[in-house]
mmCIF file of C-alpha atoms in Angstrom:
data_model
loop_
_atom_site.group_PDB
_atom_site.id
_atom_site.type_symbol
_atom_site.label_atom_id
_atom_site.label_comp_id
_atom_site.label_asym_id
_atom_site.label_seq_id
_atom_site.Cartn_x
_atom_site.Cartn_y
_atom_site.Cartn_z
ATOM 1 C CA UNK A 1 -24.175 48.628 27.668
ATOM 2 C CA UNK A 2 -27.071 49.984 29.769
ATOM 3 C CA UNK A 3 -26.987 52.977 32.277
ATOM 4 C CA UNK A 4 -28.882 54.311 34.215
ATOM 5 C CA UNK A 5 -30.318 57.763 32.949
ATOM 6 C CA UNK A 6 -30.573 61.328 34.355
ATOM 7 C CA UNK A 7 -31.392 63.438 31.167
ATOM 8 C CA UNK A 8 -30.735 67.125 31.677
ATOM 9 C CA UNK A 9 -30.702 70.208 29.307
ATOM 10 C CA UNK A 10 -27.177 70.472 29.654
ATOM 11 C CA UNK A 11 -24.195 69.282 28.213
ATOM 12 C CA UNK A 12 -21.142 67.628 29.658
ATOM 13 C CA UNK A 13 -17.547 66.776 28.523
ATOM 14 C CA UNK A 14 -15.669 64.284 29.644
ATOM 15 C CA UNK A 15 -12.821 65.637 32.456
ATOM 16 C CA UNK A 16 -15.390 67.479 33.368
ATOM 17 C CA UNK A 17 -16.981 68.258 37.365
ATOM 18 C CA UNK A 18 -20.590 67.274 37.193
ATOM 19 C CA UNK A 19 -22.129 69.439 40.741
ATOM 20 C CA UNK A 20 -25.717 68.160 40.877
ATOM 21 C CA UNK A 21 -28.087 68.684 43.081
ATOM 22 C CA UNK A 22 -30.865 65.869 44.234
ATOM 23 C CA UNK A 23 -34.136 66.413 44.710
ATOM 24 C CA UNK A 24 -36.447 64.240 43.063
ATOM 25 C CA UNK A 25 -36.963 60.935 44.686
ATOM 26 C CA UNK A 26 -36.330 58.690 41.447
ATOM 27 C CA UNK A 27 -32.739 60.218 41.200
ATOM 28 C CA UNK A 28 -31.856 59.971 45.211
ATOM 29 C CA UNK A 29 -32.911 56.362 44.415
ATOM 30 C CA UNK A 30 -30.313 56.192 41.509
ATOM 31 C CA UNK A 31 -27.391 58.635 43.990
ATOM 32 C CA UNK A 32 -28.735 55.252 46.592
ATOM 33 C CA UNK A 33 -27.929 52.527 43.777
ATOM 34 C CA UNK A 34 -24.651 54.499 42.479
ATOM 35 C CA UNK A 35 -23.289 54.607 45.853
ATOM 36 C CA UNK A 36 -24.254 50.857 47.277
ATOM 37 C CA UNK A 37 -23.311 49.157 43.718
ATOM 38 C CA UNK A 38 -20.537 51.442 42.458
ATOM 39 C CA UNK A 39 -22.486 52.488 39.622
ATOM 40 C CA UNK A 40 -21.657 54.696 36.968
ATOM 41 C CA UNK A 41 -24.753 57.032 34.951
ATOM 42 C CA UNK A 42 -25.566 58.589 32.048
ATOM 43 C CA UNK A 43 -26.755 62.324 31.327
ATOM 44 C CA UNK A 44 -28.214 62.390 28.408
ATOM 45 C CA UNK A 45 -29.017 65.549 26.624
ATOM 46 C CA UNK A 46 -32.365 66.733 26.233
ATOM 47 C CA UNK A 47 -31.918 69.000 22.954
ATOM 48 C CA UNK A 48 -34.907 69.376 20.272
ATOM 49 C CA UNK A 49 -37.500 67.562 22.184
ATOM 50 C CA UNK A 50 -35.254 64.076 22.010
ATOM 51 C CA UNK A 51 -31.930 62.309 23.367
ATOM 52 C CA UNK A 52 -29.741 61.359 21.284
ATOM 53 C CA UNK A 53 -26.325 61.781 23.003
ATOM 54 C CA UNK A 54 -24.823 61.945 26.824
ATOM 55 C CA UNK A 55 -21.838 61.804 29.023
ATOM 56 C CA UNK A 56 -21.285 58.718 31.594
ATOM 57 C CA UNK A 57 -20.805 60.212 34.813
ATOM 58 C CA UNK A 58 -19.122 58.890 38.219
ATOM 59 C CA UNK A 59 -20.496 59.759 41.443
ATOM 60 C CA UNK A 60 -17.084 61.070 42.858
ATOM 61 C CA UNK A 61 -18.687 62.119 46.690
ATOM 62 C CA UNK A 62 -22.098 63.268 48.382
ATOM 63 C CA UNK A 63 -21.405 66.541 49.920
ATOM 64 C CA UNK A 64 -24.448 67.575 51.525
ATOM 65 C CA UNK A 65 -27.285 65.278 52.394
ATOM 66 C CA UNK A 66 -30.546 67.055 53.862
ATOM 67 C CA UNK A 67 -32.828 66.273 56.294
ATOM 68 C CA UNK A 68 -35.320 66.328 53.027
ATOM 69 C CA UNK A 69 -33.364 63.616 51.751
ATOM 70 C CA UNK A 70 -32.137 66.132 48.930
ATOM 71 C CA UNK A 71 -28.575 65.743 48.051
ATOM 72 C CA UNK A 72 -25.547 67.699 47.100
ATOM 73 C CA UNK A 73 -23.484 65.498 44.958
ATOM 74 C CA UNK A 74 -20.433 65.671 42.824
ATOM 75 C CA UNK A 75 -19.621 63.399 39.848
ATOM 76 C CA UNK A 76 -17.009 63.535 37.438
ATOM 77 C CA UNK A 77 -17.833 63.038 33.223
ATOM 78 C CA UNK A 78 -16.014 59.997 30.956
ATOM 79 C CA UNK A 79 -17.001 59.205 28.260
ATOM 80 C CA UNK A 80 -19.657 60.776 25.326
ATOM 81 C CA UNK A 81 -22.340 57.927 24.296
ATOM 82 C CA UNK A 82 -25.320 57.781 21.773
ATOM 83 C CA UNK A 83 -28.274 56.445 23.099
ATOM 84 C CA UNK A 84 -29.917 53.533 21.280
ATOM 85 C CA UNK A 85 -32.562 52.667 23.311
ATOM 86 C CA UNK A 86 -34.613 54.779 26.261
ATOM 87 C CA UNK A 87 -36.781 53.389 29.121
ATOM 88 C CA UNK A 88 -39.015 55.618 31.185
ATOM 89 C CA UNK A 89 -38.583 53.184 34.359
ATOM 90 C CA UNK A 90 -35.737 50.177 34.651
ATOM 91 C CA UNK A 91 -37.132 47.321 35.854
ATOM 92 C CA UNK A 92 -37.693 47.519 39.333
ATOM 93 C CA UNK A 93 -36.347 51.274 39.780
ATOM 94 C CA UNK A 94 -37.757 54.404 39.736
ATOM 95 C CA UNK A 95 -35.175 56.242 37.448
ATOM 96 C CA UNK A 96 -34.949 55.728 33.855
ATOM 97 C CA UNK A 97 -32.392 53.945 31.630
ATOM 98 C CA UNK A 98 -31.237 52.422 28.490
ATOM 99 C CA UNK A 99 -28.473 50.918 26.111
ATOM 100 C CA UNK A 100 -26.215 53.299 24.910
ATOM 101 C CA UNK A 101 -23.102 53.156 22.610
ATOM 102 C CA UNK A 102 -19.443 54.541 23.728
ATOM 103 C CA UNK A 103 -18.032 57.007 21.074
ATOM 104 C CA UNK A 104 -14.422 55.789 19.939
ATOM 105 C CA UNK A 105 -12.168 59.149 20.401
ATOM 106 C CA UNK A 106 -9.085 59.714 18.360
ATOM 107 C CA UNK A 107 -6.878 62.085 19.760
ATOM 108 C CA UNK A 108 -5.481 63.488 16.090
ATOM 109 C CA UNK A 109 -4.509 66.674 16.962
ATOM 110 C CA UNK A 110 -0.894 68.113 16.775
ATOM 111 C CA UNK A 111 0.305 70.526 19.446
ATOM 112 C CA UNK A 112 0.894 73.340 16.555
ATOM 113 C CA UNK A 113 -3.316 73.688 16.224
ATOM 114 C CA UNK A 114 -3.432 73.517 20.001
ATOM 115 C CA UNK A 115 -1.243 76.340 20.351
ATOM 116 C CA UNK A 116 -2.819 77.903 18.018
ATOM 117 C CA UNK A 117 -6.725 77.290 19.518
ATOM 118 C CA UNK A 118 -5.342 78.449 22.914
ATOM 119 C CA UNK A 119 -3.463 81.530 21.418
ATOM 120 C CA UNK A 120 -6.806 82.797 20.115
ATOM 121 C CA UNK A 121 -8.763 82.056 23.429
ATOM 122 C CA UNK A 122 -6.190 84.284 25.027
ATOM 123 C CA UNK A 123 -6.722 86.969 22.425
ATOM 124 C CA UNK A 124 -10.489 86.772 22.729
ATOM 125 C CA UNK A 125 -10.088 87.024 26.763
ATOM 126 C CA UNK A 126 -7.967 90.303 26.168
ATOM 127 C CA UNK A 127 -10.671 91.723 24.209
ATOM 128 C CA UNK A 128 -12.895 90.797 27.035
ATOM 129 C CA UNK A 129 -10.258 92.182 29.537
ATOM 130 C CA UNK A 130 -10.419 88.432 31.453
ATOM 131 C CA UNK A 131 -7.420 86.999 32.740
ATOM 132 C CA UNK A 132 -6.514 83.579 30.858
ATOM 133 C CA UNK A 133 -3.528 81.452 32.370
ATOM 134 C CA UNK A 134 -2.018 79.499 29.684
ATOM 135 C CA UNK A 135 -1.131 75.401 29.775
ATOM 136 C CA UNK A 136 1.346 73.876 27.950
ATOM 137 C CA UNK A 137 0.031 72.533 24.446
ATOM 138 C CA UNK A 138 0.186 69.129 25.389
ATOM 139 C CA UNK A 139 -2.164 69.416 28.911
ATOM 140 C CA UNK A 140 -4.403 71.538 26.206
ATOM 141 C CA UNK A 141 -7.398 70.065 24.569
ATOM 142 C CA UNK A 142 -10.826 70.677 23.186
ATOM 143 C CA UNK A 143 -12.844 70.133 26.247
ATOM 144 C CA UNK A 144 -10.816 72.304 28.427
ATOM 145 C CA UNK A 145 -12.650 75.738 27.955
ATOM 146 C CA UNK A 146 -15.785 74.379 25.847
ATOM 147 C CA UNK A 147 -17.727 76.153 28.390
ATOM 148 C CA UNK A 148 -15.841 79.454 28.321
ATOM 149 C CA UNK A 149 -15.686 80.840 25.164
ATOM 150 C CA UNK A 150 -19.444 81.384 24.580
ATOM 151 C CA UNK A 151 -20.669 78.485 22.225
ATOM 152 C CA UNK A 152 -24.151 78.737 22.573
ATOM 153 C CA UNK A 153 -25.887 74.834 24.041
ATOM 154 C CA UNK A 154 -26.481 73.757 20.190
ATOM 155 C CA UNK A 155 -22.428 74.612 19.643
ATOM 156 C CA UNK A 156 -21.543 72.639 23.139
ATOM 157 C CA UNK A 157 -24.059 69.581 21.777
ATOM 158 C CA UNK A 158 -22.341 69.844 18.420
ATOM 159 C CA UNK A 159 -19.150 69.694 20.063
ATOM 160 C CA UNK A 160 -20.112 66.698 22.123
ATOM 161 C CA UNK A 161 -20.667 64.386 19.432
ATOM 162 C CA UNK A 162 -17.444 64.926 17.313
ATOM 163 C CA UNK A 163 -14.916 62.199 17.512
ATOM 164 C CA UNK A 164 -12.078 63.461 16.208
ATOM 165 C CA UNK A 165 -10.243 66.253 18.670
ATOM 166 C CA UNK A 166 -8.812 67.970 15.756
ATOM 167 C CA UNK A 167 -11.854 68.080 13.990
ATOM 168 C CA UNK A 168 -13.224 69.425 17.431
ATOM 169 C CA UNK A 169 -10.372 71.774 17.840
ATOM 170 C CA UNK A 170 -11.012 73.434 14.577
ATOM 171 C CA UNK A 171 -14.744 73.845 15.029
ATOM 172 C CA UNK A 172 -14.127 76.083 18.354
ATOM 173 C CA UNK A 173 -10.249 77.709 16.128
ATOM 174 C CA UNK A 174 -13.370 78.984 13.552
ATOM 175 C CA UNK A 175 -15.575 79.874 16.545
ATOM 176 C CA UNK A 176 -12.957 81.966 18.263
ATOM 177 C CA UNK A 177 -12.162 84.164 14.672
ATOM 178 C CA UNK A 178 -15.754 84.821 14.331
ATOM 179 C CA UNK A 179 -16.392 85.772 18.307
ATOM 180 C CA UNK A 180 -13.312 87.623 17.983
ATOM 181 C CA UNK A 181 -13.986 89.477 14.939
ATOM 182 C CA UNK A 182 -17.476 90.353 16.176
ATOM 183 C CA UNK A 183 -16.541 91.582 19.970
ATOM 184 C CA UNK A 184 -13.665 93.696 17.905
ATOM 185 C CA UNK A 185 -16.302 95.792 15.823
ATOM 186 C CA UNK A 186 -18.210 95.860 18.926
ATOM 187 C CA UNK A 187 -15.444 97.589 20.845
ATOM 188 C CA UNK A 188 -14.909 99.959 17.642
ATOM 189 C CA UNK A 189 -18.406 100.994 17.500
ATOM 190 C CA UNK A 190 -18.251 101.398 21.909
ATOM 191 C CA UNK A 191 -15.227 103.430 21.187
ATOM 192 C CA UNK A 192 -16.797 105.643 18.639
ATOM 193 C CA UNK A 193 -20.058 106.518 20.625
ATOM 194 C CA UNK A 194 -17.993 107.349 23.464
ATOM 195 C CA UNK A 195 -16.523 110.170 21.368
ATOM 196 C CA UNK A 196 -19.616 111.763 20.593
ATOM 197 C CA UNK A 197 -20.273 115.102 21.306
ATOM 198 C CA UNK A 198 -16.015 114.875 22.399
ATOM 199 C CA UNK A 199 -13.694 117.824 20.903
ATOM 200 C CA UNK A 200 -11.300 115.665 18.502
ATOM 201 C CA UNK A 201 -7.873 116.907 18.023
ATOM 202 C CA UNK A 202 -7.885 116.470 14.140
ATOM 203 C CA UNK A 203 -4.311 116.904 12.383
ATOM 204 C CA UNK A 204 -5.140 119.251 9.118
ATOM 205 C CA UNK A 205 -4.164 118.373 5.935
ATOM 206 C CA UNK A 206 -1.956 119.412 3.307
ATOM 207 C CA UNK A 207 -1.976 119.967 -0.511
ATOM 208 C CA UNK A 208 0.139 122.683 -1.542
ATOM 209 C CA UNK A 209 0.161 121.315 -5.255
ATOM 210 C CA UNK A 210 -3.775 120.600 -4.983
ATOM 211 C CA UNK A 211 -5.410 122.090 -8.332
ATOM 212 C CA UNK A 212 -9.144 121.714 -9.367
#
């Protein structure tokens, strides 16, 4: 299949609000095309000096057009692709493009590891003292928080490209240990400079049979 392209550093999972905004003439020509011919879009990511991998998009509404031309736009992400081809210009259009491959999902997971993924996202928000409102297992799923729990953009591109959601589930359970373990020691090490220079109420010990 061929989309349309609008690469950006970022990275997008599907579910997800895309807010854009439209500046550049090639892409209010593609925002144009999308809107007259109900087209869909790709955004692939532009990781490493390449593209290798992107999320179709939807133009869901324009919210703000400008007397500029510039655009506010909304879209909505579907599905993850890998590219296999990249034009600088379709034919006849001032946006790039190319044929791209849809990634088959397999939705694999059981709702015991999704408990358990969204258990430890709640105890890595109470470390960070953030509230975290809980969903019922099966609503929960990989994508859901990708972009809260502080994978870094080569973590979220990792992410992107895994097919399996238990596999993906896993990769952020292993995440959240190691963010949680670190933030912990973090907190320990706050704690302990904060009672510097503090008088410490220190009970005193014992050893009535204590020989040398």
């Amino acid at each position: 299949m061929k989309l349309p392209f609008f690469p950006l550093q970022s990275v997008f999972f599907p579910g997800e609000t895309v807010p854009l905004h439209i500046f550049e003439e090639r892409y209010k020509e593609l925002i144009h095309d999308c809107r007259k011919e109900a087209l869909t879009f790709g955004i692939p990511v532009f990781i490493n000096n390449a593209i290798t991998y992107g999320t179709e998009v939807q133009l869901v509404e324009v919210v703000n057009t400008y007397g500029s031309g510039e655009m506010d736009v909304v879209c909505v992400a579907r599905q993850v692709f890998k590219v296999l081809s990249f034009e600088n210009q379709l034919q006849g259009k001032l946006y790039a493009g190319g044929e791209v491959e849809f990634l088959d999902m397999e939705n694999d997971a059981d709702d015991g590891l999704r408990e358990e993924v969204m258990q430890k996202v709640e105890a890595l928000y109470d470390l960070m003292d953030v509230p975290f409102t809980k969903t019922p297992p099966k609503q929960f799923n990989s994508y859901a928080l990708a972009h809260k729990m502080g994978l870094s953009f080569e973590q979220e591109f990792e992410l992107l490209q895994m097919t399996s959601e238990k596999n993906r589930l896993l990769y952020i359970k292993a995440h959240l240990e190691t963010t949680a373990h670190v933030l912990s020691e973090v907190n320990r090490t706050k704690a302990t400079i904060e009672m510097n220079g503090h008088f410490k109420n220190f009970d005193p010990l014992d050893f009535p049979d204590f020989k040398i």
